[in-house]
């Protein structure tokens, strides 16, 4: 595997962000100044992809914006590429979901990294500088798993039910439970769902996509159920209520 990019001593260098998710002739890019704080740590780690790091600031004209950076430094990411999952595909999935009105991170951009270096994505910090906690279906597997509680387990269940219905109506299939994130406000303990890891999402207009509507609904239901079962292992007291999704699914069958 290649080495990570060696940063200058001041931690600042100029990178080109790909503004429309692809790299190619005539592609729109934006040259920005990215500052990476060497003293910040990893705030998340995907089993098959890589690490998420905070302390990333982007200077854009007169503004300085805070982001996190996902570095795809896991050997397993090669396996995802064999499945057709690339950074371009991930960013395109994010753009499609955002246009359709799904709850996703506000901004996601590829970093135009040179050949031979780890690929990177810049995205909005869901923790808002540490004010919020982000749990995934794999959080309970952490070496020191965080045990959290939420104050609105039923509301989160209703939000999931609405997302489930919208996925089915738009012909969007969730292919793995790690697509969903539970974002918890540390002060109010209120949680909300975000589609955060959008690599395993397929759309009805994908060339290779041809399942029936009932297959889409079944996959969305099972992966959403798996997410709730797994994320609830990281919660104590009130947990995410899955019954609104179950009721929605049963109502769909009857109609």
JSON list of C-alpha atoms in Angstrom, two decimals:
[
{"chain": "A", "resi": 1, "resn": "UNK", "atom": "CA", "xyz": [0.00, 0.00, 0.00]},
{"chain": "A", "resi": 2, "resn": "UNK", "atom": "CA", "xyz": [1.24, 3.56, -0.64]},
{"chain": "A", "resi": 3, "resn": "UNK", "atom": "CA", "xyz": [2.38, 5.84, 2.14]},
{"chain": "A", "resi": 4, "resn": "UNK", "atom": "CA", "xyz": [0.12, 8.63, 3.29]},
{"chain": "A", "resi": 5, "resn": "UNK", "atom": "CA", "xyz": [0.85, 12.03, 1.80]},
{"chain": "A", "resi": 6, "resn": "UNK", "atom": "CA", "xyz": [3.71, 13.68, 3.68]},
{"chain": "A", "resi": 7, "resn": "UNK", "atom": "CA", "xyz": [2.49, 17.05, 4.90]},
{"chain": "A", "resi": 8, "resn": "UNK", "atom": "CA", "xyz": [4.71, 20.14, 5.26]},
{"chain": "A", "resi": 9, "resn": "UNK", "atom": "CA", "xyz": [5.70, 21.11, 8.79]},
{"chain": "A", "resi": 10, "resn": "UNK", "atom": "CA", "xyz": [2.94, 23.70, 9.00]},
{"chain": "A", "resi": 11, "resn": "UNK", "atom": "CA", "xyz": [0.38, 21.09, 7.97]},
{"chain": "A", "resi": 12, "resn": "UNK", "atom": "CA", "xyz": [-0.84, 23.20, 5.07]},
{"chain": "A", "resi": 13, "resn": "UNK", "atom": "CA", "xyz": [-0.74, 22.45, 1.39]},
{"chain": "A", "resi": 14, "resn": "UNK", "atom": "CA", "xyz": [-2.90, 23.16, -1.62]},
{"chain": "A", "resi": 15, "resn": "UNK", "atom": "CA", "xyz": [-5.31, 20.52, -2.85]},
{"chain": "A", "resi": 16, "resn": "UNK", "atom": "CA", "xyz": [-7.79, 20.43, -5.66]},
{"chain": "A", "resi": 17, "resn": "UNK", "atom": "CA", "xyz": [-11.35, 19.48, -4.70]},
{"chain": "A", "resi": 18, "resn": "UNK", "atom": "CA", "xyz": [-13.40, 17.81, -7.39]},
{"chain": "A", "resi": 19, "resn": "UNK", "atom": "CA", "xyz": [-16.64, 19.73, -7.34]},
{"chain": "A", "resi": 20, "resn": "UNK", "atom": "CA", "xyz": [-18.88, 17.38, -9.30]},
{"chain": "A", "resi": 21, "resn": "UNK", "atom": "CA", "xyz": [-17.67, 13.99, -8.19]},
{"chain": "A", "resi": 22, "resn": "UNK", "atom": "CA", "xyz": [-15.60, 12.92, -11.21]},
{"chain": "A", "resi": 23, "resn": "UNK", "atom": "CA", "xyz": [-12.10, 13.39, -12.54]},
{"chain": "A", "resi": 24, "resn": "UNK", "atom": "CA", "xyz": [-11.60, 13.77, -16.25]},
{"chain": "A", "resi": 25, "resn": "UNK", "atom": "CA", "xyz": [-11.08, 16.17, -19.15]},
{"chain": "A", "resi": 26, "resn": "UNK", "atom": "CA", "xyz": [-12.85, 19.44, -18.51]},
{"chain": "A", "resi": 27, "resn": "UNK", "atom": "CA", "xyz": [-13.84, 18.42, -14.99]},
{"chain": "A", "resi": 28, "resn": "UNK", "atom": "CA", "xyz": [-14.67, 21.24, -12.60]},
{"chain": "A", "resi": 29, "resn": "UNK", "atom": "CA", "xyz": [-12.15, 21.45, -9.78]},
{"chain": "A", "resi": 30, "resn": "UNK", "atom": "CA", "xyz": [-11.51, 24.03, -7.12]},
{"chain": "A", "resi": 31, "resn": "UNK", "atom": "CA", "xyz": [-8.02, 24.78, -5.80]},
{"chain": "A", "resi": 32, "resn": "UNK", "atom": "CA", "xyz": [-8.25, 25.35, -2.06]},
{"chain": "A", "resi": 33, "resn": "UNK", "atom": "CA", "xyz": [-5.92, 25.54, 0.90]},
{"chain": "A", "resi": 34, "resn": "UNK", "atom": "CA", "xyz": [-6.41, 22.61, 3.27]},
{"chain": "A", "resi": 35, "resn": "UNK", "atom": "CA", "xyz": [-5.01, 22.66, 6.81]},
{"chain": "A", "resi": 36, "resn": "UNK", "atom": "CA", "xyz": [-4.77, 19.35, 8.67]},
{"chain": "A", "resi": 37, "resn": "UNK", "atom": "CA", "xyz": [-4.09, 19.57, 12.40]},
{"chain": "A", "resi": 38, "resn": "UNK", "atom": "CA", "xyz": [-1.49, 16.86, 13.18]},
{"chain": "A", "resi": 39, "resn": "UNK", "atom": "CA", "xyz": [-2.61, 16.74, 16.84]},
{"chain": "A", "resi": 40, "resn": "UNK", "atom": "CA", "xyz": [-6.17, 15.61, 16.20]},
{"chain": "A", "resi": 41, "resn": "UNK", "atom": "CA", "xyz": [-7.05, 11.96, 16.27]},
{"chain": "A", "resi": 42, "resn": "UNK", "atom": "CA", "xyz": [-9.25, 9.49, 14.45]},
{"chain": "A", "resi": 43, "resn": "UNK", "atom": "CA", "xyz": [-12.93, 10.03, 15.26]},
{"chain": "A", "resi": 44, "resn": "UNK", "atom": "CA", "xyz": [-14.19, 7.02, 13.35]},
{"chain": "A", "resi": 45, "resn": "UNK", "atom": "CA", "xyz": [-12.97, 3.98, 11.50]},
{"chain": "A", "resi": 46, "resn": "UNK", "atom": "CA", "xyz": [-14.70, 1.86, 8.90]},
{"chain": "A", "resi": 47, "resn": "UNK", "atom": "CA", "xyz": [-14.01, -1.85, 8.83]},
{"chain": "A", "resi": 48, "resn": "UNK", "atom": "CA", "xyz": [-13.66, -2.04, 5.07]},
{"chain": "A", "resi": 49, "resn": "UNK", "atom": "CA", "xyz": [-12.78, 1.52, 4.08]},
{"chain": "A", "resi": 50, "resn": "UNK", "atom": "CA", "xyz": [-10.67, 3.72, 6.30]},
{"chain": "A", "resi": 51, "resn": "UNK", "atom": "CA", "xyz": [-10.35, 6.35, 8.99]},
{"chain": "A", "resi": 52, "resn": "UNK", "atom": "CA", "xyz": [-12.30, 9.55, 9.56]},
{"chain": "A", "resi": 53, "resn": "UNK", "atom": "CA", "xyz": [-10.20, 12.40, 10.96]},
{"chain": "A", "resi": 54, "resn": "UNK", "atom": "CA", "xyz": [-11.19, 15.80, 12.23]},
{"chain": "A", "resi": 55, "resn": "UNK", "atom": "CA", "xyz": [-9.14, 18.99, 12.48]},
{"chain": "A", "resi": 56, "resn": "UNK", "atom": "CA", "xyz": [-9.46, 19.71, 8.77]},
{"chain": "A", "resi": 57, "resn": "UNK", "atom": "CA", "xyz": [-9.96, 23.32, 7.73]},
{"chain": "A", "resi": 58, "resn": "UNK", "atom": "CA", "xyz": [-10.51, 24.59, 4.20]},
{"chain": "A", "resi": 59, "resn": "UNK", "atom": "CA", "xyz": [-9.73, 28.17, 3.28]},
{"chain": "A", "resi": 60, "resn": "UNK", "atom": "CA", "xyz": [-12.15, 29.29, 0.59]},
{"chain": "A", "resi": 61, "resn": "UNK", "atom": "CA", "xyz": [-11.65, 32.91, -0.37]},
{"chain": "A", "resi": 62, "resn": "UNK", "atom": "CA", "xyz": [-12.15, 34.75, 2.94]},
{"chain": "A", "resi": 63, "resn": "UNK", "atom": "CA", "xyz": [-13.90, 31.92, 4.73]},
{"chain": "A", "resi": 64, "resn": "UNK", "atom": "CA", "xyz": [-12.38, 29.08, 6.74]},
{"chain": "A", "resi": 65, "resn": "UNK", "atom": "CA", "xyz": [-14.64, 26.03, 6.93]},
{"chain": "A", "resi": 66, "resn": "UNK", "atom": "CA", "xyz": [-14.37, 23.04, 9.28]},
{"chain": "A", "resi": 67, "resn": "UNK", "atom": "CA", "xyz": [-14.59, 19.55, 7.77]},
{"chain": "A", "resi": 68, "resn": "UNK", "atom": "CA", "xyz": [-13.65, 15.96, 8.48]},
{"chain": "A", "resi": 69, "resn": "UNK", "atom": "CA", "xyz": [-11.67, 13.84, 6.06]},
{"chain": "A", "resi": 70, "resn": "UNK", "atom": "CA", "xyz": [-12.18, 10.18, 5.25]},
{"chain": "A", "resi": 71, "resn": "UNK", "atom": "CA", "xyz": [-8.94, 8.49, 4.23]},
{"chain": "A", "resi": 72, "resn": "UNK", "atom": "CA", "xyz": [-9.43, 5.23, 2.35]},
{"chain": "A", "resi": 73, "resn": "UNK", "atom": "CA", "xyz": [-6.43, 3.41, 3.80]},
{"chain": "A", "resi": 74, "resn": "UNK", "atom": "CA", "xyz": [-7.90, -0.04, 4.38]},
{"chain": "A", "resi": 75, "resn": "UNK", "atom": "CA", "xyz": [-6.77, -2.99, 2.27]},
{"chain": "A", "resi": 76, "resn": "UNK", "atom": "CA", "xyz": [-10.39, -4.14, 2.17]},
{"chain": "A", "resi": 77, "resn": "UNK", "atom": "CA", "xyz": [-11.39, -1.10, 0.12]},
{"chain": "A", "resi": 78, "resn": "UNK", "atom": "CA", "xyz": [-9.84, -2.90, -2.85]},
{"chain": "A", "resi": 79, "resn": "UNK", "atom": "CA", "xyz": [-12.61, -5.48, -2.49]},
{"chain": "A", "resi": 80, "resn": "UNK", "atom": "CA", "xyz": [-15.22, -2.75, -2.69]},
{"chain": "A", "resi": 81, "resn": "UNK", "atom": "CA", "xyz": [-13.66, -1.50, -5.90]},
{"chain": "A", "resi": 82, "resn": "UNK", "atom": "CA", "xyz": [-14.14, -4.96, -7.37]},
{"chain": "A", "resi": 83, "resn": "UNK", "atom": "CA", "xyz": [-17.83, -4.53, -6.52]},
{"chain": "A", "resi": 84, "resn": "UNK", "atom": "CA", "xyz": [-17.87, -1.29, -8.52]},
{"chain": "A", "resi": 85, "resn": "UNK", "atom": "CA", "xyz": [-17.70, 0.96, -5.45]},
{"chain": "A", "resi": 86, "resn": "UNK", "atom": "CA", "xyz": [-15.35, 3.88, -6.09]},
{"chain": "A", "resi": 87, "resn": "UNK", "atom": "CA", "xyz": [-15.01, 7.35, -4.60]},
{"chain": "A", "resi": 88, "resn": "UNK", "atom": "CA", "xyz": [-16.69, 8.72, -7.70]},
{"chain": "A", "resi": 89, "resn": "UNK", "atom": "CA", "xyz": [-19.62, 6.37, -7.11]},
{"chain": "A", "resi": 90, "resn": "UNK", "atom": "CA", "xyz": [-19.85, 7.31, -3.43]},
{"chain": "A", "resi": 91, "resn": "UNK", "atom": "CA", "xyz": [-19.97, 11.04, -4.16]},
{"chain": "A", "resi": 92, "resn": "UNK", "atom": "CA", "xyz": [-22.49, 10.52, -6.97]},
{"chain": "A", "resi": 93, "resn": "UNK", "atom": "CA", "xyz": [-24.68, 8.47, -4.60]},
{"chain": "A", "resi": 94, "resn": "UNK", "atom": "CA", "xyz": [-24.51, 11.30, -2.06]},
{"chain": "A", "resi": 95, "resn": "UNK", "atom": "CA", "xyz": [-25.54, 13.87, -4.68]},
{"chain": "A", "resi": 96, "resn": "UNK", "atom": "CA", "xyz": [-28.49, 11.77, -5.85]},
{"chain": "A", "resi": 97, "resn": "UNK", "atom": "CA", "xyz": [-29.74, 11.14, -2.32]},
{"chain": "A", "resi": 98, "resn": "UNK", "atom": "CA", "xyz": [-29.43, 14.83, -1.46]},
{"chain": "A", "resi": 99, "resn": "UNK", "atom": "CA", "xyz": [-31.39, 15.85, -4.57]},
{"chain": "A", "resi": 100, "resn": "UNK", "atom": "CA", "xyz": [-34.12, 13.37, -3.65]},
{"chain": "A", "resi": 101, "resn": "UNK", "atom": "CA", "xyz": [-34.43, 14.92, -0.19]},
{"chain": "A", "resi": 102, "resn": "UNK", "atom": "CA", "xyz": [-32.91, 12.21, 2.00]},
{"chain": "A", "resi": 103, "resn": "UNK", "atom": "CA", "xyz": [-31.05, 13.19, 5.19]},
{"chain": "A", "resi": 104, "resn": "UNK", "atom": "CA", "xyz": [-27.35, 13.06, 4.25]},
{"chain": "A", "resi": 105, "resn": "UNK", "atom": "CA", "xyz": [-24.22, 14.99, 5.23]},
{"chain": "A", "resi": 106, "resn": "UNK", "atom": "CA", "xyz": [-24.50, 18.51, 3.87]},
{"chain": "A", "resi": 107, "resn": "UNK", "atom": "CA", "xyz": [-21.29, 18.49, 1.81]},
{"chain": "A", "resi": 108, "resn": "UNK", "atom": "CA", "xyz": [-19.16, 15.70, 0.36]},
{"chain": "A", "resi": 109, "resn": "UNK", "atom": "CA", "xyz": [-16.28, 16.25, -2.08]},
{"chain": "A", "resi": 110, "resn": "UNK", "atom": "CA", "xyz": [-13.46, 14.15, -3.47]},
{"chain": "A", "resi": 111, "resn": "UNK", "atom": "CA", "xyz": [-9.90, 15.36, -2.97]},
{"chain": "A", "resi": 112, "resn": "UNK", "atom": "CA", "xyz": [-8.03, 15.20, -6.27]},
{"chain": "A", "resi": 113, "resn": "UNK", "atom": "CA", "xyz": [-5.13, 13.17, -4.84]},
{"chain": "A", "resi": 114, "resn": "UNK", "atom": "CA", "xyz": [-2.10, 12.26, -6.99]},
{"chain": "A", "resi": 115, "resn": "UNK", "atom": "CA", "xyz": [-1.77, 8.66, -8.26]},
{"chain": "A", "resi": 116, "resn": "UNK", "atom": "CA", "xyz": [-0.19, 6.34, -5.71]},
{"chain": "A", "resi": 117, "resn": "UNK", "atom": "CA", "xyz": [-1.63, 8.00, -2.62]},
{"chain": "A", "resi": 118, "resn": "UNK", "atom": "CA", "xyz": [-4.59, 7.11, -0.45]},
{"chain": "A", "resi": 119, "resn": "UNK", "atom": "CA", "xyz": [-7.85, 8.44, -1.81]},
{"chain": "A", "resi": 120, "resn": "UNK", "atom": "CA", "xyz": [-9.71, 10.97, 0.32]},
{"chain": "A", "resi": 121, "resn": "UNK", "atom": "CA", "xyz": [-13.12, 12.54, 0.74]},
{"chain": "A", "resi": 122, "resn": "UNK", "atom": "CA", "xyz": [-13.84, 15.83, 2.52]},
{"chain": "A", "resi": 123, "resn": "UNK", "atom": "CA", "xyz": [-17.23, 16.04, 4.19]},
{"chain": "A", "resi": 124, "resn": "UNK", "atom": "CA", "xyz": [-19.27, 17.95, 6.75]},
{"chain": "A", "resi": 125, "resn": "UNK", "atom": "CA", "xyz": [-18.49, 17.10, 10.37]},
{"chain": "A", "resi": 126, "resn": "UNK", "atom": "CA", "xyz": [-21.61, 15.40, 11.74]},
{"chain": "A", "resi": 127, "resn": "UNK", "atom": "CA", "xyz": [-20.29, 15.84, 15.30]},
{"chain": "A", "resi": 128, "resn": "UNK", "atom": "CA", "xyz": [-20.35, 19.64, 14.84]},
{"chain": "A", "resi": 129, "resn": "UNK", "atom": "CA", "xyz": [-17.01, 19.99, 16.57]},
{"chain": "A", "resi": 130, "resn": "UNK", "atom": "CA", "xyz": [-17.81, 17.46, 19.29]},
{"chain": "A", "resi": 131, "resn": "UNK", "atom": "CA", "xyz": [-21.33, 18.66, 20.16]},
{"chain": "A", "resi": 132, "resn": "UNK", "atom": "CA", "xyz": [-22.85, 15.48, 18.79]},
{"chain": "A", "resi": 133, "resn": "UNK", "atom": "CA", "xyz": [-22.11, 11.76, 18.86]},
{"chain": "A", "resi": 134, "resn": "UNK", "atom": "CA", "xyz": [-22.31, 9.57, 15.76]},
{"chain": "A", "resi": 135, "resn": "UNK", "atom": "CA", "xyz": [-23.14, 5.87, 16.10]},
{"chain": "A", "resi": 136, "resn": "UNK", "atom": "CA", "xyz": [-23.18, 3.28, 13.33]},
{"chain": "A", "resi": 137, "resn": "UNK", "atom": "CA", "xyz": [-24.19, -0.36, 13.26]},
{"chain": "A", "resi": 138, "resn": "UNK", "atom": "CA", "xyz": [-20.54, -1.25, 13.98]},
{"chain": "A", "resi": 139, "resn": "UNK", "atom": "CA", "xyz": [-20.04, 1.06, 16.99]},
{"chain": "A", "resi": 140, "resn": "UNK", "atom": "CA", "xyz": [-20.53, -1.76, 19.49]},
{"chain": "A", "resi": 141, "resn": "UNK", "atom": "CA", "xyz": [-17.46, -3.49, 18.01]},
{"chain": "A", "resi": 142, "resn": "UNK", "atom": "CA", "xyz": [-15.11, -0.65, 19.05]},
{"chain": "A", "resi": 143, "resn": "UNK", "atom": "CA", "xyz": [-12.31, -1.51, 21.47]},
{"chain": "A", "resi": 144, "resn": "UNK", "atom": "CA", "xyz": [-13.97, 0.83, 23.96]},
{"chain": "A", "resi": 145, "resn": "UNK", "atom": "CA", "xyz": [-17.59, 0.95, 22.80]},
{"chain": "A", "resi": 146, "resn": "UNK", "atom": "CA", "xyz": [-19.48, 4.11, 23.67]},
{"chain": "A", "resi": 147, "resn": "UNK", "atom": "CA", "xyz": [-22.70, 3.45, 25.55]},
{"chain": "A", "resi": 148, "resn": "UNK", "atom": "CA", "xyz": [-25.11, 6.28, 24.89]},
{"chain": "A", "resi": 149, "resn": "UNK", "atom": "CA", "xyz": [-28.78, 6.97, 25.48]},
{"chain": "A", "resi": 150, "resn": "UNK", "atom": "CA", "xyz": [-31.38, 8.87, 23.50]},
{"chain": "A", "resi": 151, "resn": "UNK", "atom": "CA", "xyz": [-34.46, 10.73, 24.64]},
{"chain": "A", "resi": 152, "resn": "UNK", "atom": "CA", "xyz": [-36.58, 10.25, 21.51]},
{"chain": "A", "resi": 153, "resn": "UNK", "atom": "CA", "xyz": [-36.42, 6.59, 20.52]},
{"chain": "A", "resi": 154, "resn": "UNK", "atom": "CA", "xyz": [-39.95, 6.60, 19.10]},
{"chain": "A", "resi": 155, "resn": "UNK", "atom": "CA", "xyz": [-39.33, 9.77, 17.07]},
{"chain": "A", "resi": 156, "resn": "UNK", "atom": "CA", "xyz": [-36.24, 8.17, 15.55]},
{"chain": "A", "resi": 157, "resn": "UNK", "atom": "CA", "xyz": [-38.35, 5.14, 14.69]},
{"chain": "A", "resi": 158, "resn": "UNK", "atom": "CA", "xyz": [-40.90, 7.36, 12.95]},
{"chain": "A", "resi": 159, "resn": "UNK", "atom": "CA", "xyz": [-38.10, 9.07, 11.01]},
{"chain": "A", "resi": 160, "resn": "UNK", "atom": "CA", "xyz": [-36.82, 5.65, 9.92]},
{"chain": "A", "resi": 161, "resn": "UNK", "atom": "CA", "xyz": [-40.35, 4.71, 8.85]},
{"chain": "A", "resi": 162, "resn": "UNK", "atom": "CA", "xyz": [-40.57, 7.84, 6.68]},
{"chain": "A", "resi": 163, "resn": "UNK", "atom": "CA", "xyz": [-37.14, 7.14, 5.17]},
{"chain": "A", "resi": 164, "resn": "UNK", "atom": "CA", "xyz": [-38.20, 3.54, 4.50]},
{"chain": "A", "resi": 165, "resn": "UNK", "atom": "CA", "xyz": [-41.31, 4.67, 2.63]},
{"chain": "A", "resi": 166, "resn": "UNK", "atom": "CA", "xyz": [-39.41, 7.28, 0.62]},
{"chain": "A", "resi": 167, "resn": "UNK", "atom": "CA", "xyz": [-36.71, 4.77, -0.36]},
{"chain": "A", "resi": 168, "resn": "UNK", "atom": "CA", "xyz": [-39.37, 2.43, -1.70]},
{"chain": "A", "resi": 169, "resn": "UNK", "atom": "CA", "xyz": [-41.22, 5.18, -3.56]},
{"chain": "A", "resi": 170, "resn": "UNK", "atom": "CA", "xyz": [-38.04, 6.51, -5.20]},
{"chain": "A", "resi": 171, "resn": "UNK", "atom": "CA", "xyz": [-36.76, 3.04, -6.15]},
{"chain": "A", "resi": 172, "resn": "UNK", "atom": "CA", "xyz": [-33.65, 3.36, -3.96]},
{"chain": "A", "resi": 173, "resn": "UNK", "atom": "CA", "xyz": [-32.23, 0.18, -2.46]},
{"chain": "A", "resi": 174, "resn": "UNK", "atom": "CA", "xyz": [-30.09, 0.08, 0.67]},
{"chain": "A", "resi": 175, "resn": "UNK", "atom": "CA", "xyz": [-27.71, -2.86, 0.31]},
{"chain": "A", "resi": 176, "resn": "UNK", "atom": "CA", "xyz": [-26.09, -2.84, 3.77]},
{"chain": "A", "resi": 177, "resn": "UNK", "atom": "CA", "xyz": [-27.03, -1.74, 7.28]},
{"chain": "A", "resi": 178, "resn": "UNK", "atom": "CA", "xyz": [-23.92, 0.44, 7.67]},
{"chain": "A", "resi": 179, "resn": "UNK", "atom": "CA", "xyz": [-25.49, 3.09, 5.40]},
{"chain": "A", "resi": 180, "resn": "UNK", "atom": "CA", "xyz": [-27.41, 4.51, 8.38]},
{"chain": "A", "resi": 181, "resn": "UNK", "atom": "CA", "xyz": [-25.92, 6.67, 11.16]},
{"chain": "A", "resi": 182, "resn": "UNK", "atom": "CA", "xyz": [-27.56, 7.71, 14.43]},
{"chain": "A", "resi": 183, "resn": "UNK", "atom": "CA", "xyz": [-26.49, 11.27, 15.34]},
{"chain": "A", "resi": 184, "resn": "UNK", "atom": "CA", "xyz": [-27.11, 12.16, 19.00]},
{"chain": "A", "resi": 185, "resn": "UNK", "atom": "CA", "xyz": [-27.04, 15.67, 20.47]},
{"chain": "A", "resi": 186, "resn": "UNK", "atom": "CA", "xyz": [-24.95, 15.39, 23.65]},
{"chain": "A", "resi": 187, "resn": "UNK", "atom": "CA", "xyz": [-27.00, 18.03, 25.49]},
{"chain": "A", "resi": 188, "resn": "UNK", "atom": "CA", "xyz": [-30.58, 17.14, 24.59]},
{"chain": "A", "resi": 189, "resn": "UNK", "atom": "CA", "xyz": [-29.88, 13.43, 23.93]},
{"chain": "A", "resi": 190, "resn": "UNK", "atom": "CA", "xyz": [-32.13, 13.68, 20.87]},
{"chain": "A", "resi": 191, "resn": "UNK", "atom": "CA", "xyz": [-31.16, 11.42, 17.99]},
{"chain": "A", "resi": 192, "resn": "UNK", "atom": "CA", "xyz": [-31.70, 11.67, 14.27]},
{"chain": "A", "resi": 193, "resn": "UNK", "atom": "CA", "xyz": [-30.94, 9.41, 11.33]},
{"chain": "A", "resi": 194, "resn": "UNK", "atom": "CA", "xyz": [-28.48, 10.34, 8.58]},
{"chain": "A", "resi": 195, "resn": "UNK", "atom": "CA", "xyz": [-27.54, 8.28, 5.53]},
{"chain": "A", "resi": 196, "resn": "UNK", "atom": "CA", "xyz": [-23.81, 8.60, 6.12]},
{"chain": "A", "resi": 197, "resn": "UNK", "atom": "CA", "xyz": [-21.95, 5.75, 4.41]},
{"chain": "A", "resi": 198, "resn": "UNK", "atom": "CA", "xyz": [-23.61, 5.80, 1.01]},
{"chain": "A", "resi": 199, "resn": "UNK", "atom": "CA", "xyz": [-21.29, 3.41, -0.82]},
{"chain": "A", "resi": 200, "resn": "UNK", "atom": "CA", "xyz": [-23.80, 0.54, -0.81]},
{"chain": "A", "resi": 201, "resn": "UNK", "atom": "CA", "xyz": [-26.81, 2.31, -2.29]},
{"chain": "A", "resi": 202, "resn": "UNK", "atom": "CA", "xyz": [-28.23, 1.63, -5.73]},
{"chain": "A", "resi": 203, "resn": "UNK", "atom": "CA", "xyz": [-30.85, 3.51, -7.74]},
{"chain": "A", "resi": 204, "resn": "UNK", "atom": "CA", "xyz": [-33.49, 2.46, -10.23]},
{"chain": "A", "resi": 205, "resn": "UNK", "atom": "CA", "xyz": [-31.64, 4.26, -13.05]},
{"chain": "A", "resi": 206, "resn": "UNK", "atom": "CA", "xyz": [-28.38, 2.35, -12.48]},
{"chain": "A", "resi": 207, "resn": "UNK", "atom": "CA", "xyz": [-27.59, 0.27, -15.61]},
{"chain": "A", "resi": 208, "resn": "UNK", "atom": "CA", "xyz": [-27.13, -2.95, -13.61]},
{"chain": "A", "resi": 209, "resn": "UNK", "atom": "CA", "xyz": [-30.15, -2.35, -11.38]},
{"chain": "A", "resi": 210, "resn": "UNK", "atom": "CA", "xyz": [-33.25, -4.43, -12.10]},
{"chain": "A", "resi": 211, "resn": "UNK", "atom": "CA", "xyz": [-34.89, -5.83, -8.93]},
{"chain": "A", "resi": 212, "resn": "UNK", "atom": "CA", "xyz": [-38.64, -5.83, -8.49]},
{"chain": "A", "resi": 213, "resn": "UNK", "atom": "CA", "xyz": [-40.34, -3.33, -6.19]},
{"chain": "A", "resi": 214, "resn": "UNK", "atom": "CA", "xyz": [-40.98, -6.04, -3.60]},
{"chain": "A", "resi": 215, "resn": "UNK", "atom": "CA", "xyz": [-37.26, -6.91, -3.60]},
{"chain": "A", "resi": 216, "resn": "UNK", "atom": "CA", "xyz": [-36.38, -3.26, -2.97]},
{"chain": "A", "resi": 217, "resn": "UNK", "atom": "CA", "xyz": [-38.80, -3.09, -0.06]},
{"chain": "A", "resi": 218, "resn": "UNK", "atom": "CA", "xyz": [-37.58, -6.38, 1.41]},
{"chain": "A", "resi": 219, "resn": "UNK", "atom": "CA", "xyz": [-33.92, -5.34, 1.27]},
{"chain": "A", "resi": 220, "resn": "UNK", "atom": "CA", "xyz": [-34.63, -1.90, 2.71]},
{"chain": "A", "resi": 221, "resn": "UNK", "atom": "CA", "xyz": [-36.62, -3.43, 5.55]},
{"chain": "A", "resi": 222, "resn": "UNK", "atom": "CA", "xyz": [-34.05, -6.07, 6.46]},
{"chain": "A", "resi": 223, "resn": "UNK", "atom": "CA", "xyz": [-31.07, -3.69, 6.36]},
{"chain": "A", "resi": 224, "resn": "UNK", "atom": "CA", "xyz": [-32.95, -1.08, 8.38]},
{"chain": "A", "resi": 225, "resn": "UNK", "atom": "CA", "xyz": [-33.92, -3.74, 10.94]},
{"chain": "A", "resi": 226, "resn": "UNK", "atom": "CA", "xyz": [-30.31, -4.96, 11.17]},
{"chain": "A", "resi": 227, "resn": "UNK", "atom": "CA", "xyz": [-29.17, -1.37, 11.73]},
{"chain": "A", "resi": 228, "resn": "UNK", "atom": "CA", "xyz": [-31.62, -0.85, 14.58]},
{"chain": "A", "resi": 229, "resn": "UNK", "atom": "CA", "xyz": [-30.77, -4.20, 16.20]},
{"chain": "A", "resi": 230, "resn": "UNK", "atom": "CA", "xyz": [-27.03, -3.41, 16.07]},
{"chain": "A", "resi": 231, "resn": "UNK", "atom": "CA", "xyz": [-27.10, 0.28, 17.01]},
{"chain": "A", "resi": 232, "resn": "UNK", "atom": "CA", "xyz": [-29.32, -0.51, 20.00]},
{"chain": "A", "resi": 233, "resn": "UNK", "atom": "CA", "xyz": [-26.39, -2.51, 21.41]},
{"chain": "A", "resi": 234, "resn": "UNK", "atom": "CA", "xyz": [-24.66, 0.85, 21.89]},
{"chain": "A", "resi": 235, "resn": "UNK", "atom": "CA", "xyz": [-27.64, 2.37, 23.72]},
{"chain": "A", "resi": 236, "resn": "UNK", "atom": "CA", "xyz": [-28.84, 2.08, 27.29]},
{"chain": "A", "resi": 237, "resn": "UNK", "atom": "CA", "xyz": [-32.24, 3.04, 28.64]},
{"chain": "A", "resi": 238, "resn": "UNK", "atom": "CA", "xyz": [-34.37, 4.21, 25.73]},
{"chain": "A", "resi": 239, "resn": "UNK", "atom": "CA", "xyz": [-33.47, 2.62, 22.42]},
{"chain": "A", "resi": 240, "resn": "UNK", "atom": "CA", "xyz": [-34.52, 3.14, 18.81]},
{"chain": "A", "resi": 241, "resn": "UNK", "atom": "CA", "xyz": [-38.09, 1.95, 18.34]},
{"chain": "A", "resi": 242, "resn": "UNK", "atom": "CA", "xyz": [-38.41, -0.18, 15.20]},
{"chain": "A", "resi": 243, "resn": "UNK", "atom": "CA", "xyz": [-42.19, -0.69, 15.44]},
{"chain": "A", "resi": 244, "resn": "UNK", "atom": "CA", "xyz": [-43.10, 2.30, 13.16]},
{"chain": "A", "resi": 245, "resn": "UNK", "atom": "CA", "xyz": [-41.09, 0.71, 10.34]},
{"chain": "A", "resi": 246, "resn": "UNK", "atom": "CA", "xyz": [-42.70, -2.67, 10.95]},
{"chain": "A", "resi": 247, "resn": "UNK", "atom": "CA", "xyz": [-46.17, -1.11, 10.91]},
{"chain": "A", "resi": 248, "resn": "UNK", "atom": "CA", "xyz": [-45.37, 0.74, 7.68]},
{"chain": "A", "resi": 249, "resn": "UNK", "atom": "CA", "xyz": [-44.15, -2.47, 6.06]},
{"chain": "A", "resi": 250, "resn": "UNK", "atom": "CA", "xyz": [-47.30, -4.36, 7.09]},
{"chain": "A", "resi": 251, "resn": "UNK", "atom": "CA", "xyz": [-49.50, -1.54, 5.75]},
{"chain": "A", "resi": 252, "resn": "UNK", "atom": "CA", "xyz": [-47.68, -1.73, 2.41]},
{"chain": "A", "resi": 253, "resn": "UNK", "atom": "CA", "xyz": [-48.35, -5.47, 2.20]},
{"chain": "A", "resi": 254, "resn": "UNK", "atom": "CA", "xyz": [-52.08, -4.97, 2.82]},
{"chain": "A", "resi": 255, "resn": "UNK", "atom": "CA", "xyz": [-52.33, -2.38, 0.06]}
]
